[in-house]
Amino acid sequence: MYAPRIQDLLAREEKVFRIDATTVGVSHRDLISEVVAARPVLSSERSVYKPAAGAEIPHDSATRTIRALGQDVMAGIRTPPPPARGLNSPWLYAATSYLRQWLFASDPLPVSLLSKRGITHSPALSRIVDRAVTVWPDPGGDGHGRTTLAEQIRSASDAQERGQAIAMYRRATATLCDGVAALTGNALWLMGPAGREQGAAARADLTAILRETLRLLPPAWMLYRTGGDAYTGLHPEIRREDNVALFPLLMHRHPDYWPEPMRFRPERWAGVPDPEKTPAYMPFGFDGARCWAKHLVVPLAERLLTVALDNRLAIRGPKQGTNVPLRSLLSVRFNAESGT
């Protein structure tokens, strides 16, 4: 049961359409590729790497953050997961909190507060925590028990670099945990009771399950591009003053590109070595604007999905449908209860 604005998009049959006086929507595979190739993505069009602490995020700083997060995630998923009772509440909030506890709870106060959902969603609390982290003395100094992301804050050379490291810690942890929680919850819902009850048998196909989930509910479901000269002439509907909204969500469901597009069919990925080379399949965005954490999302989602299946996580709520609200990440909403 999609939010009305999403449902309106899904009901459109045309692949290029006007959303309002200044925005054109595109779900045509070739035109999407042309729009993406027309110019590099702007910093203002990114989420994690938009300016922070009054300055652009340098490329080398962004690269260090990606590597640091990768190290922290790989270290985290090699440790035993927290008790499954942490998943017994409304999703995706339960899964997001669970992942943050699993991966980042070892960081000392006040750094660990940067990733707490209750704080990240409160501007006032966020400012207080930011100030506390800015003057964080970290008397231990040996790095023991601290994530690589936290170490970037401690080792910052000046106030601006420290401010950017704080912002990147919050954005990176939130983006990763929210994205993995949404993907895992969507997969659990789409699997249905029979798929979840298969347990070990279902785990043999987790990669295909997640690929198909990414097709039906991709995390980068809409990409926004500010208008300008680069798009003039690509299509008669796009004017110089128009912004362009690209919709992988619609492209992934169009019958011109997919047989039985509305059906959840993980078996369609059997024997596909590189899904991102599949035409009309772009779950993590596009070249030059691809999700920076895509190489972490699926392995971590597989791990979380395994925890859910091992503990016989049951979905409590409507039997036939659930809500998909209008959010930056499309995610089903349900209550869950583990069987162990």
GROMACS .gro file of C-alpha atoms in nm:
model
  340
    1MET     CA    1   0.000   0.000   0.000
    2TYR     CA    2   0.208   0.282  -0.135
    3ALA     CA    3   0.194   0.644  -0.035
    4PRO     CA    4  -0.031   0.835  -0.280
    5ARG     CA    5   0.254   1.011  -0.461
    6ILE     CA    6   0.438   0.681  -0.514
    7GLN     CA    7   0.119   0.513  -0.631
    8ASP     CA    8   0.065   0.794  -0.881
    9LEU     CA    9   0.413   0.732  -1.024
   10LEU     CA   10   0.357   0.356  -1.046
   11ALA     CA   11   0.033   0.412  -1.236
   12ARG     CA   12   0.206   0.607  -1.515
   13GLU     CA   13   0.254   0.420  -1.840
   14GLU     CA   14   0.470   0.677  -2.021
   15LYS     CA   15   0.846   0.668  -1.963
   16VAL     CA   16   0.895   1.046  -1.985
   17PHE     CA   17   0.637   1.260  -1.810
   18ARG     CA   18   0.594   1.597  -1.648
   19ILE     CA   19   0.559   1.590  -1.271
   20ASP     CA   20   0.503   1.963  -1.225
   21ALA     CA   21   0.585   2.293  -1.394
   22THR     CA   22   0.959   2.259  -1.331
   23THR     CA   23   1.024   1.883  -1.306
   24VAL     CA   24   1.028   1.604  -1.565
   25GLY     CA   25   1.024   1.238  -1.461
   26VAL     CA   26   1.216   0.976  -1.660
   27SER     CA   27   1.202   0.595  -1.645
   28HIS     CA   28   1.324   0.525  -2.000
   29ARG     CA   29   1.640   0.314  -1.980
   30ASP     CA   30   1.836   0.484  -2.257
   31LEU     CA   31   1.733   0.837  -2.165
   32ILE     CA   32   1.830   0.778  -1.802
   33SER     CA   33   2.176   0.676  -1.920
   34GLU     CA   34   2.200   0.989  -2.137
   35VAL     CA   35   2.098   1.218  -1.850
   36VAL     CA   36   2.351   1.059  -1.616
   37ALA     CA   37   2.629   1.083  -1.877
   38ALA     CA   38   2.550   1.445  -1.964
   39ARG     CA   39   2.747   1.590  -1.671
   40PRO     CA   40   2.909   1.486  -1.341
   41VAL     CA   41   2.687   1.475  -1.035
   42LEU     CA   42   2.697   1.797  -0.829
   43SER     CA   43   2.794   1.794  -0.461
   44SER     CA   44   2.451   1.939  -0.378
   45GLU     CA   45   2.290   1.635  -0.542
   46ARG     CA   46   2.470   1.389  -0.316
   47SER     CA   47   2.358   1.290   0.032
   48VAL     CA   48   2.661   1.175   0.227
   49TYR     CA   49   2.924   1.388   0.055
   50LYS     CA   50   2.745   1.720   0.045
   51PRO     CA   51   2.939   2.009   0.205
   52ALA     CA   52   3.001   1.996   0.582
   53ALA     CA   53   3.159   2.235   0.834
   54GLY     CA   54   3.132   2.514   0.580
   55ALA     CA   55   3.338   2.348   0.307
   56GLU     CA   56   3.329   2.085   0.036
   57ILE     CA   57   3.428   1.732   0.136
   58PRO     CA   58   3.769   1.669  -0.030
   59HIS     CA   59   3.792   1.362  -0.249
   60ASP     CA   60   4.066   1.206  -0.038
   61SER     CA   61   3.856   1.253   0.277
   62ALA     CA   62   3.561   1.084   0.109
   63THR     CA   63   3.783   0.795   0.002
   64ARG     CA   64   3.920   0.754   0.356
   65THR     CA   65   3.567   0.746   0.493
   66ILE     CA   66   3.460   0.474   0.250
   67ARG     CA   67   3.764   0.264   0.341
   68ALA     CA   68   3.715   0.323   0.712
   69LEU     CA   69   3.351   0.223   0.699
   70GLY     CA   70   3.441  -0.087   0.501
   71GLN     CA   71   3.693  -0.191   0.766
   72ASP     CA   72   3.442  -0.132   1.044
   73VAL     CA   73   3.166  -0.328   0.872
   74MET     CA   74   3.390  -0.624   0.789
   75ALA     CA   75   3.518  -0.631   1.147
   76GLY     CA   76   3.167  -0.599   1.284
   77ILE     CA   77   3.005  -0.879   1.088
   78ARG     CA   78   3.284  -1.116   1.197
   79THR     CA   79   3.170  -1.068   1.558
   80PRO     CA   80   2.869  -1.248   1.709
   81PRO     CA   81   2.545  -1.056   1.648
   82PRO     CA   82   2.357  -0.902   1.940
   83PRO     CA   83   2.064  -1.096   2.091
   84ALA     CA   84   1.779  -1.128   1.841
   85ARG     CA   85   1.532  -0.973   2.086
   86GLY     CA   86   1.669  -0.642   1.962
   87LEU     CA   87   1.475  -0.706   1.641
   88ASN     CA   88   1.141  -0.739   1.826
   89SER     CA   89   0.982  -0.404   1.749
   90PRO     CA   90   0.863  -0.200   1.450
   91TRP     CA   91   1.084  -0.226   1.143
   92LEU     CA   92   1.284  -0.058   1.006
   93TYR     CA   93   1.359   0.121   1.334
   94ALA     CA   94   1.439  -0.206   1.515
   95ALA     CA   95   1.681  -0.322   1.247
   96THR     CA   96   1.854   0.016   1.224
   97SER     CA   97   1.914   0.029   1.600
   98TYR     CA   98   2.027  -0.335   1.596
   99LEU     CA   99   2.286  -0.267   1.326
  100ARG     CA  100   2.419   0.040   1.499
  101GLN     CA  101   2.458  -0.157   1.821
  102TRP     CA  102   2.630  -0.440   1.635
  103LEU     CA  103   2.876  -0.226   1.439
  104PHE     CA  104   2.940   0.094   1.636
  105ALA     CA  105   2.848   0.041   2.004
  106SER     CA  106   3.216  -0.011   2.094
  107ASP     CA  107   3.295   0.355   2.028
  108PRO     CA  108   3.339   0.559   2.346
  109LEU     CA  109   3.099   0.826   2.456
  110PRO     CA  110   3.015   1.075   2.320
  111VAL     CA  111   3.115   0.945   1.973
  112SER     CA  112   2.879   0.647   1.985
  113LEU     CA  113   2.589   0.889   2.035
  114LEU     CA  114   2.648   1.025   1.684
  115SER     CA  115   2.480   0.714   1.539
  116LYS     CA  116   2.182   0.694   1.777
  117ARG     CA  117   1.854   0.733   1.591
  118GLY     CA  118   1.689   0.940   1.864
  119ILE     CA  119   1.974   1.190   1.848
  120THR     CA  120   2.022   1.201   1.471
  121HIS     CA  121   1.654   1.286   1.427
  122SER     CA  122   1.672   1.578   1.673
  123PRO     CA  123   1.860   1.887   1.549
  124ALA     CA  124   1.894   2.022   1.904
  125LEU     CA  125   2.040   1.699   2.044
  126SER     CA  126   2.263   1.662   1.739
  127ARG     CA  127   2.416   2.004   1.801
  128ILE     CA  128   2.481   1.918   2.167
  129VAL     CA  129   2.647   1.587   2.078
  130ASP     CA  130   2.852   1.751   1.802
  131ARG     CA  131   2.988   2.005   2.049
  132ALA     CA  132   3.071   1.729   2.297
  133VAL     CA  133   3.254   1.526   2.032
  134THR     CA  134   3.440   1.836   1.914
  135VAL     CA  135   3.609   1.868   2.254
  136TRP     CA  136   3.627   1.491   2.312
  137PRO     CA  137   3.967   1.434   2.479
  138ASP     CA  138   3.982   1.053   2.432
  139PRO     CA  139   4.238   1.008   2.712
  140GLY     CA  140   4.284   0.638   2.626
  141GLY     CA  141   4.454   0.729   2.301
  142ASP     CA  142   4.548   0.375   2.200
  143GLY     CA  143   4.252   0.321   1.969
  144HIS     CA  144   4.144   0.001   2.146
  145GLY     CA  145   3.773  -0.065   2.096
  146ARG     CA  146   3.731   0.233   1.868
  147THR     CA  147   3.607   0.207   1.510
  148THR     CA  148   3.816   0.339   1.223
  149LEU     CA  149   3.550   0.605   1.163
  150ALA     CA  150   3.589   0.726   1.522
  151GLU     CA  151   3.965   0.731   1.484
  152GLN     CA  152   3.924   0.978   1.195
  153ILE     CA  153   3.757   1.219   1.437
  154ARG     CA  154   4.025   1.179   1.702
  155SER     CA  155   4.312   1.223   1.455
  156ALA     CA  156   4.169   1.528   1.273
  157SER     CA  157   4.433   1.799   1.234
  158ASP     CA  158   4.213   2.108   1.277
  159ALA     CA  159   3.861   2.224   1.365
  160GLN     CA  160   3.727   2.209   1.010
  161GLU     CA  161   3.863   1.860   0.947
  162ARG     CA  162   3.721   1.748   1.281
  163GLY     CA  163   3.382   1.898   1.200
  164GLN     CA  164   3.377   1.719   0.866
  165ALA     CA  165   3.482   1.390   1.028
  166ILE     CA  166   3.193   1.423   1.275
  167ALA     CA  167   2.948   1.491   0.994
  168MET     CA  168   3.081   1.200   0.790
  169TYR     CA  169   3.058   0.963   1.086
  170ARG     CA  170   2.692   1.049   1.135
  171ARG     CA  171   2.602   1.042   0.765
  172ALA     CA  172   2.795   0.724   0.685
  173THR     CA  173   2.660   0.521   0.978
  174ALA     CA  174   2.303   0.641   0.921
  175THR     CA  175   2.311   0.583   0.546
  176LEU     CA  176   2.453   0.233   0.579
  177CYS     CA  177   2.234   0.114   0.866
  178ASP     CA  178   1.914   0.264   0.729
  179GLY     CA  179   1.980   0.119   0.385
  180VAL     CA  180   2.061  -0.231   0.510
  181ALA     CA  181   1.763  -0.230   0.746
  182ALA     CA  182   1.530  -0.127   0.464
  183LEU     CA  183   1.669  -0.387   0.223
  184THR     CA  184   1.648  -0.668   0.480
  185GLY     CA  185   1.297  -0.577   0.590
  186ASN     CA  186   1.178  -0.557   0.231
  187ALA     CA  187   1.329  -0.899   0.160
  188LEU     CA  188   1.163  -1.055   0.465
  189TRP     CA  189   0.828  -0.919   0.357
  190LEU     CA  190   0.860  -1.023  -0.005
  191MET     CA  191   0.973  -1.375   0.090
  192GLY     CA  192   0.640  -1.430   0.263
  193PRO     CA  193   0.572  -1.679   0.543
  194ALA     CA  194   0.665  -1.983   0.331
  195GLY     CA  195   1.002  -1.839   0.231
  196ARG     CA  196   1.088  -1.737   0.587
  197GLU     CA  197   0.993  -2.079   0.724
  198GLN     CA  198   1.227  -2.257   0.483
  199GLY     CA  199   1.514  -2.152   0.706
  200ALA     CA  200   1.841  -2.307   0.589
  201ALA     CA  201   1.699  -2.391   0.247
  202ALA     CA  202   1.608  -2.026   0.190
  203ARG     CA  203   1.958  -1.912   0.289
  204ALA     CA  204   2.105  -2.088  -0.011
  205ASP     CA  205   1.937  -1.827  -0.229
  206LEU     CA  206   1.991  -1.514  -0.016
  207THR     CA  207   2.188  -1.333  -0.285
  208ALA     CA  208   1.914  -1.388  -0.544
  209ILE     CA  209   1.649  -1.286  -0.289
  210LEU     CA  210   1.829  -0.959  -0.221
  211ARG     CA  211   1.888  -0.889  -0.591
  212GLU     CA  212   1.519  -0.932  -0.662
  213THR     CA  213   1.429  -0.718  -0.361
  214LEU     CA  214   1.660  -0.447  -0.496
  215ARG     CA  215   1.472  -0.465  -0.826
  216LEU     CA  216   1.128  -0.417  -0.674
  217LEU     CA  217   1.228  -0.170  -0.402
  218PRO     CA  218   1.567  -0.020  -0.496
  219PRO     CA  219   1.734   0.204  -0.235
  220ALA     CA  220   1.821   0.461  -0.502
  221TRP     CA  221   1.460   0.460  -0.624
  222MET     CA  222   1.472   0.824  -0.740
  223LEU     CA  223   1.770   1.037  -0.838
  224TYR     CA  224   1.731   1.413  -0.870
  225ARG     CA  225   1.927   1.628  -1.112
  226THR     CA  226   1.922   2.006  -1.115
  227GLY     CA  227   1.832   2.137  -1.458
  228GLY     CA  228   2.056   2.323  -1.700
  229ASP     CA  229   2.209   2.332  -2.046
  230ALA     CA  230   2.345   1.975  -2.019
  231TYR     CA  231   1.999   1.826  -2.067
  232THR     CA  232   1.875   2.053  -2.344
  233GLY     CA  233   1.812   1.848  -2.656
  234LEU     CA  234   1.806   1.507  -2.485
  235HIS     CA  235   1.426   1.494  -2.508
  236PRO     CA  236   1.160   1.741  -2.630
  237GLU     CA  237   0.989   1.735  -2.289
  238ILE     CA  238   1.302   1.853  -2.104
  239ARG     CA  239   1.358   2.229  -2.112
  240ARG     CA  240   1.666   2.415  -1.993
  241GLU     CA  241   1.487   2.530  -1.677
  242ASP     CA  242   1.354   2.184  -1.589
  243ASN     CA  243   1.490   1.966  -1.312
  244VAL     CA  244   1.501   1.596  -1.393
  245ALA     CA  245   1.386   1.312  -1.167
  246LEU     CA  246   1.518   0.969  -1.268
  247PHE     CA  247   1.315   0.669  -1.150
  248PRO     CA  248   1.488   0.328  -1.131
  249LEU     CA  249   1.181   0.218  -0.935
  250LEU     CA  250   0.966   0.255  -1.247
  251MET     CA  251   1.229   0.123  -1.488
  252HIS     CA  252   1.269  -0.191  -1.274
  253ARG     CA  253   0.897  -0.261  -1.305
  254HIS     CA  254   0.834  -0.186  -1.670
  255PRO     CA  255   0.717  -0.480  -1.887
  256ASP     CA  256   0.933  -0.361  -2.177
  257TYR     CA  257   1.237  -0.452  -1.970
  258TRP     CA  258   1.121  -0.735  -1.743
  259PRO     CA  259   0.899  -1.043  -1.784
  260GLU     CA  260   0.633  -1.054  -1.514
  261PRO     CA  261   0.776  -0.736  -1.364
  262MET     CA  262   0.543  -0.717  -1.062
  263ARG     CA  263   0.618  -1.070  -0.944
  264PHE     CA  264   0.884  -1.145  -0.682
  265ARG     CA  265   1.095  -1.401  -0.867
  266PRO     CA  266   1.445  -1.449  -0.718
  267GLU     CA  267   1.505  -1.730  -0.966
  268ARG     CA  268   1.538  -1.474  -1.247
  269TRP     CA  269   1.890  -1.407  -1.115
  270ALA     CA  270   2.011  -1.765  -1.146
  271GLY     CA  271   2.333  -1.773  -1.347
  272VAL     CA  272   2.369  -1.392  -1.361
  273PRO     CA  273   2.734  -1.322  -1.265
  274ASP     CA  274   2.716  -0.942  -1.253
  275PRO     CA  275   2.364  -0.808  -1.200
  276GLU     CA  276   2.467  -0.445  -1.246
  277LYS     CA  277   2.550  -0.522  -1.610
  278THR     CA  278   2.188  -0.630  -1.659
  279PRO     CA  279   2.005  -0.374  -1.877
  280ALA     CA  280   1.746  -0.165  -1.693
  281TYR     CA  281   1.875  -0.273  -1.352
  282MET     CA  282   2.041   0.002  -1.151
  283PRO     CA  283   1.962  -0.054  -0.782
  284PHE     CA  284   2.252   0.151  -0.648
  285GLY     CA  285   2.247   0.439  -0.894
  286PHE     CA  286   2.465   0.505  -1.195
  287ASP     CA  287   2.826   0.551  -1.296
  288GLY     CA  288   2.956   0.868  -1.137
  289ALA     CA  289   2.673   0.870  -0.882
  290ARG     CA  290   2.668   0.509  -0.764
  291CYS     CA  291   2.604   0.440  -0.397
  292TRP     CA  292   2.939   0.458  -0.221
  293ALA     CA  293   2.843   0.173   0.018
  294LYS     CA  294   2.704  -0.071  -0.238
  295HIS     CA  295   2.987  -0.320  -0.180
  296LEU     CA  296   2.892  -0.328   0.192
  297VAL     CA  297   2.513  -0.325   0.174
  298VAL     CA  298   2.446  -0.671   0.029
  299PRO     CA  299   2.697  -0.865   0.249
  300LEU     CA  300   2.567  -0.693   0.561
  301ALA     CA  301   2.205  -0.748   0.454
  302GLU     CA  302   2.283  -1.118   0.398
  303ARG     CA  303   2.423  -1.136   0.752
  304LEU     CA  304   2.121  -0.962   0.905
  305LEU     CA  305   1.880  -1.172   0.701
  306THR     CA  306   2.057  -1.485   0.826
  307VAL     CA  307   2.012  -1.367   1.185
  308ALA     CA  308   1.641  -1.308   1.120
  309LEU     CA  309   1.593  -1.654   0.966
  310ASP     CA  310   1.802  -1.832   1.231
  311ASN     CA  311   1.583  -1.679   1.500
  312ARG     CA  312   1.259  -1.749   1.311
  313LEU     CA  313   1.165  -1.384   1.294
  314ALA     CA  314   0.792  -1.360   1.236
  315ILE     CA  315   0.614  -1.062   1.088
  316ARG     CA  316   0.317  -0.949   1.295
  317GLY     CA  317   0.059  -0.736   1.122
  318PRO     CA  318  -0.152  -0.733   0.806
  319LYS     CA  319  -0.153  -1.065   0.620
  320GLN     CA  320  -0.184  -0.927   0.267
  321GLY     CA  321  -0.038  -0.579   0.267
  322THR     CA  322   0.161  -0.318   0.453
  323ASN     CA  323   0.244   0.049   0.413
  324VAL     CA  324   0.529   0.185   0.200
  325PRO     CA  325   0.554   0.553   0.300
  326LEU     CA  326   0.714   0.826   0.094
  327ARG     CA  327   1.072   0.836   0.225
  328SER     CA  328   1.419   0.862   0.077
  329LEU     CA  329   1.438   0.483   0.123
  330LEU     CA  330   1.135   0.280   0.023
  331SER     CA  331   1.074   0.033   0.305
  332VAL     CA  332   0.779  -0.173   0.421
  333ARG     CA  333   0.657  -0.119   0.777
  334PHE     CA  334   0.574  -0.409   1.008
  335ASN     CA  335   0.616  -0.539   1.362
  336ALA     CA  336   0.842  -0.839   1.416
  337GLU     CA  337   0.892  -1.103   1.682
  338SER     CA  338   1.172  -1.359   1.700
  339GLY     CA  339   1.095  -1.720   1.776
  340THR     CA  340   1.398  -1.769   2.001
   0.00000   0.00000   0.00000
